[in-house]
Coordinates of C-alpha atoms and ligand atoms in Angstrom, one line a residue:
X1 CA -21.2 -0.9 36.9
X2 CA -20.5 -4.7 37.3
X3 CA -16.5 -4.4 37.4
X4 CA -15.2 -7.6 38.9
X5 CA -11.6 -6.6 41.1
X6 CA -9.3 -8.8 39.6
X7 CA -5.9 -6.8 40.3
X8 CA -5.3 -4.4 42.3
X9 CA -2.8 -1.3 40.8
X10 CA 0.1 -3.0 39.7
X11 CA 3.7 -1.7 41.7
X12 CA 2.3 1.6 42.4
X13 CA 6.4 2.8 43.4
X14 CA 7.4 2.1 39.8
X15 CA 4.5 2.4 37.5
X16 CA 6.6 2.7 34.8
X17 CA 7.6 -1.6 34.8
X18 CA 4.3 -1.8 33.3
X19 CA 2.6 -1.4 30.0
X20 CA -1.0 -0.9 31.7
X21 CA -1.7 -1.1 34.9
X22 CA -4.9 -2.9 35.4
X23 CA -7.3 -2.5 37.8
X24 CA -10.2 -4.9 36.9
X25 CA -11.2 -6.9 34.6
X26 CA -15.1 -5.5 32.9
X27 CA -17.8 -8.1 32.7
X28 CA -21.2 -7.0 32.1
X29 CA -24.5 -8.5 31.1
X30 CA -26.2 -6.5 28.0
X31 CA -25.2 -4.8 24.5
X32 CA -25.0 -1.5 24.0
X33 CA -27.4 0.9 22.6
X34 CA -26.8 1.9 19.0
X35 CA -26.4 5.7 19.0
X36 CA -26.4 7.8 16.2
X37 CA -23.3 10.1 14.6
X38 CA -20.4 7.9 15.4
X39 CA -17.6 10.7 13.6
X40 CA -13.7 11.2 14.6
X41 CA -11.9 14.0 15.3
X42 CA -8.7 13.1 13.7
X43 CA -7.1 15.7 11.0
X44 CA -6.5 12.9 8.6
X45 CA -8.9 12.8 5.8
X46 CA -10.7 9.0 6.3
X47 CA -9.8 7.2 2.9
X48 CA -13.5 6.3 2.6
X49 CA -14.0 2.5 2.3
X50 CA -16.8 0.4 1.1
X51 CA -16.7 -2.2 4.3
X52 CA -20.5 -3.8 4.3
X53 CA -20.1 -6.4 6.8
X54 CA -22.1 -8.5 5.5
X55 CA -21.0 -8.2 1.7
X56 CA -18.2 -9.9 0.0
X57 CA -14.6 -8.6 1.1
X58 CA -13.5 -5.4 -0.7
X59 CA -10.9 -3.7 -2.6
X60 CA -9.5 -0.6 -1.5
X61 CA -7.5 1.5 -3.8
X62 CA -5.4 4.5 -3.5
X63 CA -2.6 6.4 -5.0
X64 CA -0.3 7.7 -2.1
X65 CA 2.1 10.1 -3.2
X66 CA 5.3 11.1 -0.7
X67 CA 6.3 14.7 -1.4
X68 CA 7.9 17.8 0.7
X69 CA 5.3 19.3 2.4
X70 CA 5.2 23.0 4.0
X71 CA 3.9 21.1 7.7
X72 CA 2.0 23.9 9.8
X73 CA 1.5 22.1 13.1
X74 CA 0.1 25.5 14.6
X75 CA -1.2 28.4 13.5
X76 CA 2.0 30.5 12.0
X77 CA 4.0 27.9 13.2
X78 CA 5.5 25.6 10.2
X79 CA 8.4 23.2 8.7
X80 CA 9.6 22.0 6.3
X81 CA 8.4 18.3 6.0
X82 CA 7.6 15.3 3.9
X83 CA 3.9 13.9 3.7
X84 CA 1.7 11.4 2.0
X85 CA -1.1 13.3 -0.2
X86 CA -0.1 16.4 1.2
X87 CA -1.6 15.3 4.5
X88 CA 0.1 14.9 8.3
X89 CA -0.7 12.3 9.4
X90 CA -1.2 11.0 5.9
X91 CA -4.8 9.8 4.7
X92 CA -6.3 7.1 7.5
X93 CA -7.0 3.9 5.9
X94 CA -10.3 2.4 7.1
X95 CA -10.9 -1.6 5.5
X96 CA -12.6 -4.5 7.1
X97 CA -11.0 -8.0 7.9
X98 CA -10.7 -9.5 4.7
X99 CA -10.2 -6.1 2.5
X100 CA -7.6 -6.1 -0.1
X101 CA -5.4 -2.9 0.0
X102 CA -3.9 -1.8 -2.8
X103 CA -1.4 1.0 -2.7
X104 CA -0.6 3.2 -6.3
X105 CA 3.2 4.8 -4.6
X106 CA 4.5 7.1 -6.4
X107 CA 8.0 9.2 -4.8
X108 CA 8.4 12.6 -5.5
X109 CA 10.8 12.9 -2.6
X110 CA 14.3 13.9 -3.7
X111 CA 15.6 10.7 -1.5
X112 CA 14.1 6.7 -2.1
X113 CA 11.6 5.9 0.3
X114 CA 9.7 2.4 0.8
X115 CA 6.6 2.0 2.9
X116 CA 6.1 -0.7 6.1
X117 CA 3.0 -1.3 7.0
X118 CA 3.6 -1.5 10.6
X119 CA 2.0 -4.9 11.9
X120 CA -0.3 -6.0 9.0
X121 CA 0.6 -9.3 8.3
X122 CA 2.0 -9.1 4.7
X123 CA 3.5 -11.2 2.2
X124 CA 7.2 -10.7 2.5
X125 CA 7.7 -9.0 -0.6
X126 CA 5.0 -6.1 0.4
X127 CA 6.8 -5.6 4.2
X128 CA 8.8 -2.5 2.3
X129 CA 11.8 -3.3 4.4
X130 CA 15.5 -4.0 3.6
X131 CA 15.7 -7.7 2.0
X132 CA 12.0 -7.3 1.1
X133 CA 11.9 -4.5 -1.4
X134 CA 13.9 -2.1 -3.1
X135 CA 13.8 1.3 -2.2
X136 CA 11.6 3.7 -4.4
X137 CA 14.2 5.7 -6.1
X138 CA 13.3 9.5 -6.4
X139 CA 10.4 9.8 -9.4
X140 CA 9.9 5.9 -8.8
X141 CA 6.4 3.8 -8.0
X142 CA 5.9 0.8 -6.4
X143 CA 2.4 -0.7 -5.8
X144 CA 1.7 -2.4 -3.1
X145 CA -1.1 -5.2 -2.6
X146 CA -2.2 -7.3 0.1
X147 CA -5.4 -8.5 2.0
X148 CA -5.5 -7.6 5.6
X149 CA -5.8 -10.6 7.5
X150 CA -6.2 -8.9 10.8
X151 CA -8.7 -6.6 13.0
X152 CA -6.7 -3.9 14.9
X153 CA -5.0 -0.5 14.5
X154 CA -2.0 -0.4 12.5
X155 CA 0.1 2.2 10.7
X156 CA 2.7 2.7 7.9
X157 CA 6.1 5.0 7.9
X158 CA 9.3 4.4 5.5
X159 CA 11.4 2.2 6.1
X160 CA 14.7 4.1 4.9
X161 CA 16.2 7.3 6.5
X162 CA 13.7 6.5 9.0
X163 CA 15.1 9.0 11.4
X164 CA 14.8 12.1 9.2
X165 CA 11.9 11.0 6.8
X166 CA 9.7 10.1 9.8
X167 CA 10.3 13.2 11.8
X168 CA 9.5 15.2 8.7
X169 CA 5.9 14.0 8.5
X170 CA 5.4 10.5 6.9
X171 CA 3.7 8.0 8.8
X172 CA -0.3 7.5 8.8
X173 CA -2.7 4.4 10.1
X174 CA -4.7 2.0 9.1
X175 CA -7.9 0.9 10.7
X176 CA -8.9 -2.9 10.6
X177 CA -12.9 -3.6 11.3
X178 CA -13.9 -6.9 12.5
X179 CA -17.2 -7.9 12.5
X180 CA -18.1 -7.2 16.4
X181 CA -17.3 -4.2 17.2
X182 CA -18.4 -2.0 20.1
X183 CA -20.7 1.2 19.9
X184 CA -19.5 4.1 20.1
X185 CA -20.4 7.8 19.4
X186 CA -17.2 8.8 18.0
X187 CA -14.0 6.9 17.5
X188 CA -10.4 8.7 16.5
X189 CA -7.5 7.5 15.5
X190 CA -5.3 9.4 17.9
X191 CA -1.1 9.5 16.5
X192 CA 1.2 10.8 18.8
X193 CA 4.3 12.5 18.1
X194 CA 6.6 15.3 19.0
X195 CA 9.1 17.6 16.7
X196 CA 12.8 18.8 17.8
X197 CA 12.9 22.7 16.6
X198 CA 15.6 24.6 16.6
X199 CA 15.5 28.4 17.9
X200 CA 14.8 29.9 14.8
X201 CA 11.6 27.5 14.6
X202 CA 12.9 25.2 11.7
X203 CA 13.4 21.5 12.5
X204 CA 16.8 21.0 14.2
X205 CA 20.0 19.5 12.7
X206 CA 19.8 15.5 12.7
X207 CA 22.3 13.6 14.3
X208 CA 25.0 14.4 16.8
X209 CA 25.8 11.6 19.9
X210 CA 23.2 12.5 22.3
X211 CA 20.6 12.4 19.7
X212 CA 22.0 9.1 18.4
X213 CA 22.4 7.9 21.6
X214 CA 19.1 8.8 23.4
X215 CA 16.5 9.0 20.3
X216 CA 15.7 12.0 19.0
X217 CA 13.0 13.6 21.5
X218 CA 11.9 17.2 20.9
X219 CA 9.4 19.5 22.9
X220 CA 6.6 20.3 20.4
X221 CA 3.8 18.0 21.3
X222 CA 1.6 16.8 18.3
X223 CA -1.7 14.7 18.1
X224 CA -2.5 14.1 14.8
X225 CA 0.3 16.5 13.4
X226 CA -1.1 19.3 15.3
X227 CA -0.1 20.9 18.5
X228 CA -1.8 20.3 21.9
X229 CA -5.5 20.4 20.5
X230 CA -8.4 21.2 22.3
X231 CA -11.2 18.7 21.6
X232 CA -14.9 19.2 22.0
X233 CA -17.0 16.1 23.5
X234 CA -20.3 15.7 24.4
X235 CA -20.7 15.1 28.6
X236 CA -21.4 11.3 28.8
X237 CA -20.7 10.1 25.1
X238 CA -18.4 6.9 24.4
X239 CA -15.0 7.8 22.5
X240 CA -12.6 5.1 20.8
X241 CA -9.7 6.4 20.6
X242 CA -6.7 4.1 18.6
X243 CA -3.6 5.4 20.1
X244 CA -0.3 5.2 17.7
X245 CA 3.3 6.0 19.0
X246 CA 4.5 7.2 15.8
X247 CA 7.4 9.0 17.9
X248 CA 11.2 8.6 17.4
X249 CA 12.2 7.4 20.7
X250 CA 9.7 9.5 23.4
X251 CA 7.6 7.0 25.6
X252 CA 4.2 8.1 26.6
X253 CA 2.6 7.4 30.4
X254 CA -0.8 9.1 29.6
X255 CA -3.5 9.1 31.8
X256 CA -6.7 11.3 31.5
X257 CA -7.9 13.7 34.8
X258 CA -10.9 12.2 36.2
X259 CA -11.1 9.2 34.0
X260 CA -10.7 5.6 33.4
X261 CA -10.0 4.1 30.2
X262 CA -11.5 0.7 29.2
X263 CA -8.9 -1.0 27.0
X264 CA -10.0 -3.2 24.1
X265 CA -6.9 -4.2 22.7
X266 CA -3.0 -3.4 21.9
X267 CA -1.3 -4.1 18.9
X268 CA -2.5 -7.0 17.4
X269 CA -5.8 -6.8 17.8
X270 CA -8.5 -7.5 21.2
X271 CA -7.7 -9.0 24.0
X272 CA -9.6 -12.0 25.4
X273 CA -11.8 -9.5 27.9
X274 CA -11.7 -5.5 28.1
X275 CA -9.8 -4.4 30.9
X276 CA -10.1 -1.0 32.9
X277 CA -6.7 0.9 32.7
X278 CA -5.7 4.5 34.9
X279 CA -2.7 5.1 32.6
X280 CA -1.7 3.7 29.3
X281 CA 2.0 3.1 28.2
X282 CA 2.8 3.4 24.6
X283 CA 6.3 3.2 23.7
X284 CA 7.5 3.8 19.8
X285 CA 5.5 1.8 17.2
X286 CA 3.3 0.8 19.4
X287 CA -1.2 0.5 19.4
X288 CA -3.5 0.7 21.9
X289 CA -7.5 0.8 21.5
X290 CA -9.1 2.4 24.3
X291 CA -12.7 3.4 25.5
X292 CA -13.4 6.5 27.0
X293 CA -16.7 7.3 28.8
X294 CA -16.4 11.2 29.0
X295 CA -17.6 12.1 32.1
X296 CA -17.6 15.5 32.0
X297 CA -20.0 18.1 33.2
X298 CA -21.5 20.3 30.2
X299 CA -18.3 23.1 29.7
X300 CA -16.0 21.3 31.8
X301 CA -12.6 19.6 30.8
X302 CA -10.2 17.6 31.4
X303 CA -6.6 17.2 30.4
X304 CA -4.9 14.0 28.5
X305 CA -1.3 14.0 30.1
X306 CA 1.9 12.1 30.2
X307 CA 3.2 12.0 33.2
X308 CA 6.7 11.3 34.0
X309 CA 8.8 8.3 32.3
X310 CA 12.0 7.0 32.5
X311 CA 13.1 5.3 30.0
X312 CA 16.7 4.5 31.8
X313 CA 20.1 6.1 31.2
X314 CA 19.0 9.9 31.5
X315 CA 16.1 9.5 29.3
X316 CA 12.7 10.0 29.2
X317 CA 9.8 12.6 30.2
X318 CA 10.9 14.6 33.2
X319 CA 8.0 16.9 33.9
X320 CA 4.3 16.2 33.1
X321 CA 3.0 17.7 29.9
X322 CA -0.5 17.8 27.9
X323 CA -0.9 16.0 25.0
X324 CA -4.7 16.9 24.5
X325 CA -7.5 18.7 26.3
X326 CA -11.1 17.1 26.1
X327 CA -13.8 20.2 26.5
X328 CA -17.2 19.0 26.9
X329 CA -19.8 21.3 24.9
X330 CA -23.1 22.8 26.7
X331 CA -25.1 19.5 25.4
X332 CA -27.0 18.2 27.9
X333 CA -25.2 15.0 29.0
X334 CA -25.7 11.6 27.1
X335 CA -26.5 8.8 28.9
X336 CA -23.8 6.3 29.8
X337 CA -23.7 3.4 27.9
X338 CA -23.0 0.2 29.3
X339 CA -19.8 -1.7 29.3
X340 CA -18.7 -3.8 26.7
X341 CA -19.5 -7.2 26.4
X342 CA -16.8 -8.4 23.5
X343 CA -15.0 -11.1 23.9
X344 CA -12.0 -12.9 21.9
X345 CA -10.9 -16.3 22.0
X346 CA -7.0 -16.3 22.6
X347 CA -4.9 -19.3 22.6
X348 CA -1.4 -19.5 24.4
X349 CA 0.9 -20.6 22.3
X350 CA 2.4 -24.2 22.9
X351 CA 5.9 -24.3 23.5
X352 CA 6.8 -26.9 25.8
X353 CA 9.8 -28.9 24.0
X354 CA 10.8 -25.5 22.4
X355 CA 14.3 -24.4 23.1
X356 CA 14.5 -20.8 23.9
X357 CA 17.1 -18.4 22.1
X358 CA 18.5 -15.4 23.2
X359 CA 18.5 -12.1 21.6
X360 CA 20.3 -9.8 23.4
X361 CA 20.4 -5.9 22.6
X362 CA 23.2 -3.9 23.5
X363 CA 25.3 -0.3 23.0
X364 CA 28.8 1.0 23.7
X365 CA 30.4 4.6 23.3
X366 CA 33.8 4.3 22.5
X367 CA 36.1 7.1 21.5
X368 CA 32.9 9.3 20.9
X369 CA 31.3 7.1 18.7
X370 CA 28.2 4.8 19.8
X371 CA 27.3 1.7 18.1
X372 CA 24.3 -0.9 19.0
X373 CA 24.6 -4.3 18.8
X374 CA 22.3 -7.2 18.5
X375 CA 23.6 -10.4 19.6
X376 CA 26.9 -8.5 19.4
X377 CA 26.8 -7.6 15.9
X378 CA 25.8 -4.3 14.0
X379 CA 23.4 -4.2 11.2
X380 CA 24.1 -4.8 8.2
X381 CA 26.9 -7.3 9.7
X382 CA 24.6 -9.7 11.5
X383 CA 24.2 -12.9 11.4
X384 CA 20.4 -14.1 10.4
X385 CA 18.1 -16.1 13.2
X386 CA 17.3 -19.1 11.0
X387 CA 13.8 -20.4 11.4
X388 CA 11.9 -22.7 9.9
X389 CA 7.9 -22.2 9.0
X390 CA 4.7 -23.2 11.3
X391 CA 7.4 -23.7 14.0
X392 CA 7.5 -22.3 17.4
X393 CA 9.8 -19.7 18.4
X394 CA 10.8 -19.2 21.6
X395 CA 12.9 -15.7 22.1
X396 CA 14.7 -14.3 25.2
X397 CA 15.1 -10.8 24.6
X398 CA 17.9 -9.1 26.6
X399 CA 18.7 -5.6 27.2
X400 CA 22.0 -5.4 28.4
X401 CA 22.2 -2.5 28.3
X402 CA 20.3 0.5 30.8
X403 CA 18.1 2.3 28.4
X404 CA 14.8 0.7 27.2
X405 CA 14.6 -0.6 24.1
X406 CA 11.2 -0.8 22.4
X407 CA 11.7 -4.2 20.4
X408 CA 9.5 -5.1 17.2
X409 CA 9.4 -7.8 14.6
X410 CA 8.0 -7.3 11.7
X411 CA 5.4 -9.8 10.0
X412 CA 4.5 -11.6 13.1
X413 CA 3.1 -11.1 16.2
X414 CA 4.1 -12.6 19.2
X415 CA 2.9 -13.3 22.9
X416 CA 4.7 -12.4 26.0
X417 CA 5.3 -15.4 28.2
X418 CA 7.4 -13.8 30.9
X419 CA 9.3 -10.3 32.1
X420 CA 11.7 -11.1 34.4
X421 CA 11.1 -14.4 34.8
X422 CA 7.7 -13.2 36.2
X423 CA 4.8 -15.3 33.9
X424 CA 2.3 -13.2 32.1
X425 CA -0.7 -14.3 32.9
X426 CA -3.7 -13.7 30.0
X427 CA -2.0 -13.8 26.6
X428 CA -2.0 -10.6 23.9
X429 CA -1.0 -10.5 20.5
X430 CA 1.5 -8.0 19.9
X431 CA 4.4 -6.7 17.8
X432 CA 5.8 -4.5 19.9
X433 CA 7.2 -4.4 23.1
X434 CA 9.3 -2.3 25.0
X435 CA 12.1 -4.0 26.7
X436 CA 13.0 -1.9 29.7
X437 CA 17.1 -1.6 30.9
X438 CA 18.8 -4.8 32.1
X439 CA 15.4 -6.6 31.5
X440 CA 14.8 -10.0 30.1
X441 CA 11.2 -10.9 28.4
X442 CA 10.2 -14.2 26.9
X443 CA 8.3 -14.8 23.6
X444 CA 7.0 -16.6 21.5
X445 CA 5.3 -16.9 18.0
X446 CA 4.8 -19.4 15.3
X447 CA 5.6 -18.0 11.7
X448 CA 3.2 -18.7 9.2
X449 CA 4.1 -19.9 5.8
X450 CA 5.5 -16.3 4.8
X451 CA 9.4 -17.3 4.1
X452 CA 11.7 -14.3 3.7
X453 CA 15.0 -12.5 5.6
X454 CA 12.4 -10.6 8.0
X455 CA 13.7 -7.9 10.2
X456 CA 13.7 -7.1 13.7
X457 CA 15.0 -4.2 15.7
X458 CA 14.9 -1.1 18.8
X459 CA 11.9 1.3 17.5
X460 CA 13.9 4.3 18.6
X461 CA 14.4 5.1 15.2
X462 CA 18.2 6.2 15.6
X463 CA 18.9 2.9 17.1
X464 CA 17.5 0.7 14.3
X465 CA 19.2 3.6 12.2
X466 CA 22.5 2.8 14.4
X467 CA 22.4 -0.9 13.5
X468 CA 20.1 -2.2 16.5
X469 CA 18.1 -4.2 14.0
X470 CA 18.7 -7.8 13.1
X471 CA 17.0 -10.4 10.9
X472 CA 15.0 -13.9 11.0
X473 CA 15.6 -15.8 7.9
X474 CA 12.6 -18.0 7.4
X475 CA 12.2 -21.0 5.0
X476 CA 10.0 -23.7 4.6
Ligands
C2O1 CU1 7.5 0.4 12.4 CU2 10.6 -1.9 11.0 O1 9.1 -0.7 11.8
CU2 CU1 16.8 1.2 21.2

């Protein structure tokens, strides 16, 4: 394979600094073959979409309905949940760059609900966030309609009683085509979660301090709202697999035995080159796009596993676990394909002349009651970060406190310039970040002509729930 060494394995001591470690970049000379039978794996039902690449942009419609739902994550093993279309993860939305989505919402949940769509870039009054919308009242509709600007993996999950309403089932993803996109013979959308159970089997009480204060992180591992599946491959085919954190707070370190994954991109969209990745760090909210090159033996498999993660303060994953396990059918092997050649053209931001701001994010426990802070003050009592459109931003995100915070901004996507002071050298798009204890990460975006009170806060769903959630107020 023509894999150009570019970086050797990044702080091997403390893998967990890192979102990826790298270990070369990929550059290689020819196309791949076009194989037949690309198909997923995923339990979602694909909401089937019209996308001819070369034909005019579509219109994709659906009703999505949020209702209880009787979840059985395993055979005999259920609870009492909440879906979309009676589905967990609810129905995968497939479009192409371009697409119009249009959403028919109806709520037959006995609570209001909105819908974020997690990282598309919406008008302000679609985001389904507090100060863009509304909630849904119980029996209420809302339709929701917006192109998708963007190629990439993104998702959707309420944005009220988030805590609760997402552990109970309701999140789902949404699958952005652009028009160069690698062969593969079977790509997945691959949403990872967990569910805190009680002994009796039921879904555990919410709430309480260590739940609010560490995230809410439970022991049932689900991929695609089932527990530990086994997955059959073929020995030698290509797999795309579109990782989601759709967790409340747990942070996944996966890496798969005997492989390497070939990283295409992260949350908003490619990155300039694929890069070749050992393990893959997705913390809550966040995307990552990732070959896999199974290279099994016929019958043999292999395990996907997170390995051990601190997340700071007493948290985090403690023991290695399986998410998945790959088994390779008694096929004879494909034949490798060869790497991919895509490439994407990806500016740095220009922000010389830009004062930086900082953000800082922050908890107490006083008196047996915790509170989060962001720049010192709780939501809804914060003060807005005023901003003004097509103008730079320069952040300085600060954990102050010792627990990682994964930090997201809804609307935009940004670039990291620095962790640490440390520069980062090839830039990404993201919206999602985590920002490890006592850390301090630079970045920058430049909000497009979308005014609005946009929100920001920590993805561990208790501590945007907790108040660790601000807003930017942007005007023209
Ligand atoms: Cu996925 Cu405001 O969140
Ligand atoms: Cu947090």
């Amino acid at each position: 394979m023509s894999a150009v060494r570019l970086l050797e394995i990044l702080a091997p001591r403390s893998p967990m600094r890192r979102s990826l470690v790298l270990i070369s970049f990929l550059v290689a000379a020819c196309g791949p073959a076009p194989r037949e039978g690309a198909h997923g794996w995923s339990s979602a039902a694909p909401v089937p979409s019209a996308s001819d690449r070369s034909a005019a942009p579509d219109v994709i419609e659906l009703d999505l309905v949020a209702a209880p739902h009787v979840w059985t994550f395993a055979p005999g093993r259920s609870i009492d949940g909440y879906a979309y279309n009676d589905s967990i993860p609810g129905p995968t939305i497939e479009a192409h760059v371009g697409d119009t989505l249009v959403v028919h919402f109806r709520n037959e949940l006995s609570e209001p609900t909105t819908i974020h769509w997690h990282g598309v870039r919406v008008p302000h009054d679609m985001d389904g966030a507090p100060h863009a919308q509304e909630p849904v009242p119980p029996g209420g509709a809302f339709e929701y309609r917006f192109t998708l600007p963007d190629e990439g993996t993104f998702w959707y999950h309420p944005h009220a009683n988030e805590p609760e309403q997402m552990e109970r089932g309701l999140y789902g993803a949404i699958v952005v085509r652009g028009d160069d996109e690698p062969v593969v013979d079977t790509e997945s959308v691959v949403l990872l979660d967990d569910l805190l159970l009680d002994a009796s089997g039921a879904l555990a009480p919410f709430g309480g301090l260590l739940e609010t204060h560490g995230g809410r992180e439970g022991d049932v591992q689900l991929v695609n709202g089932a527990l530990t599946p086994s997955i059959a491959v073929r020995a030698g085919e290509r797999q795309r697999w579109r990782f989601v954190n759709a967790g409340s707070a747990r942070i996944y370190r996966l890496a798969l035995e005997g492989h390497t994954f070939t990283v295409l991109g992260s949350d908003g969209g490619p990155w300039s080159v694929p890069a070749s990745a050992t393990e893959l760090v997705l913390a809550p909210g966040d995307r990552l796009d990732v070959l896999v090159d199974v290279s099994l033996s016929p019958t043999a498999s292999a395990p996907l596993v997170a390995e051990i993660y601190e997340r700071g303060h007493g948290q985090g994953v403690f023991a290695p676990f399986d998410v998945l396990t790959l088994s390779a059918t008694s096929d004879t092997p494909l034949e490798a394909l060869p790497p991919v050649t895509r490439t994407r053209v990806l500016e740095p931001l220009h922000v010389e002349g830009v004062t930086p701001r900082e953000i800082t994010f922050d908890e107490s426990l006083e008196g047996g009651v915790i509170t989060f802070f962001v720049n010192g003050e709780t939501y809804p009592d914060v003060t807005p970060v005023a901003a003004t459109v097509n103008e730079v931003q320069v952040w300085d995100l600060v954990n102050l406190s010792e627990m990682s915070h994964p930090f997201h901004l809804h609307g935009f996507f940004f670039q990291v310039l620095s962790r640490d002071g440390v520069a980062v050298a090839s830039p990404t798009w993201e919206d999602t970040l985590e920002l490890h204890g006592e850390e301090r990460v630079r970045i920058a975006f430049r909000p497009d002509d979308r005014p609005g009170m946009w929100m920001f806060h920590c993805h561990i769903l208790e501590h945007a729930h907790g108040g660790m959630m601000g807003m930017l107020e942007l005007t023209r």
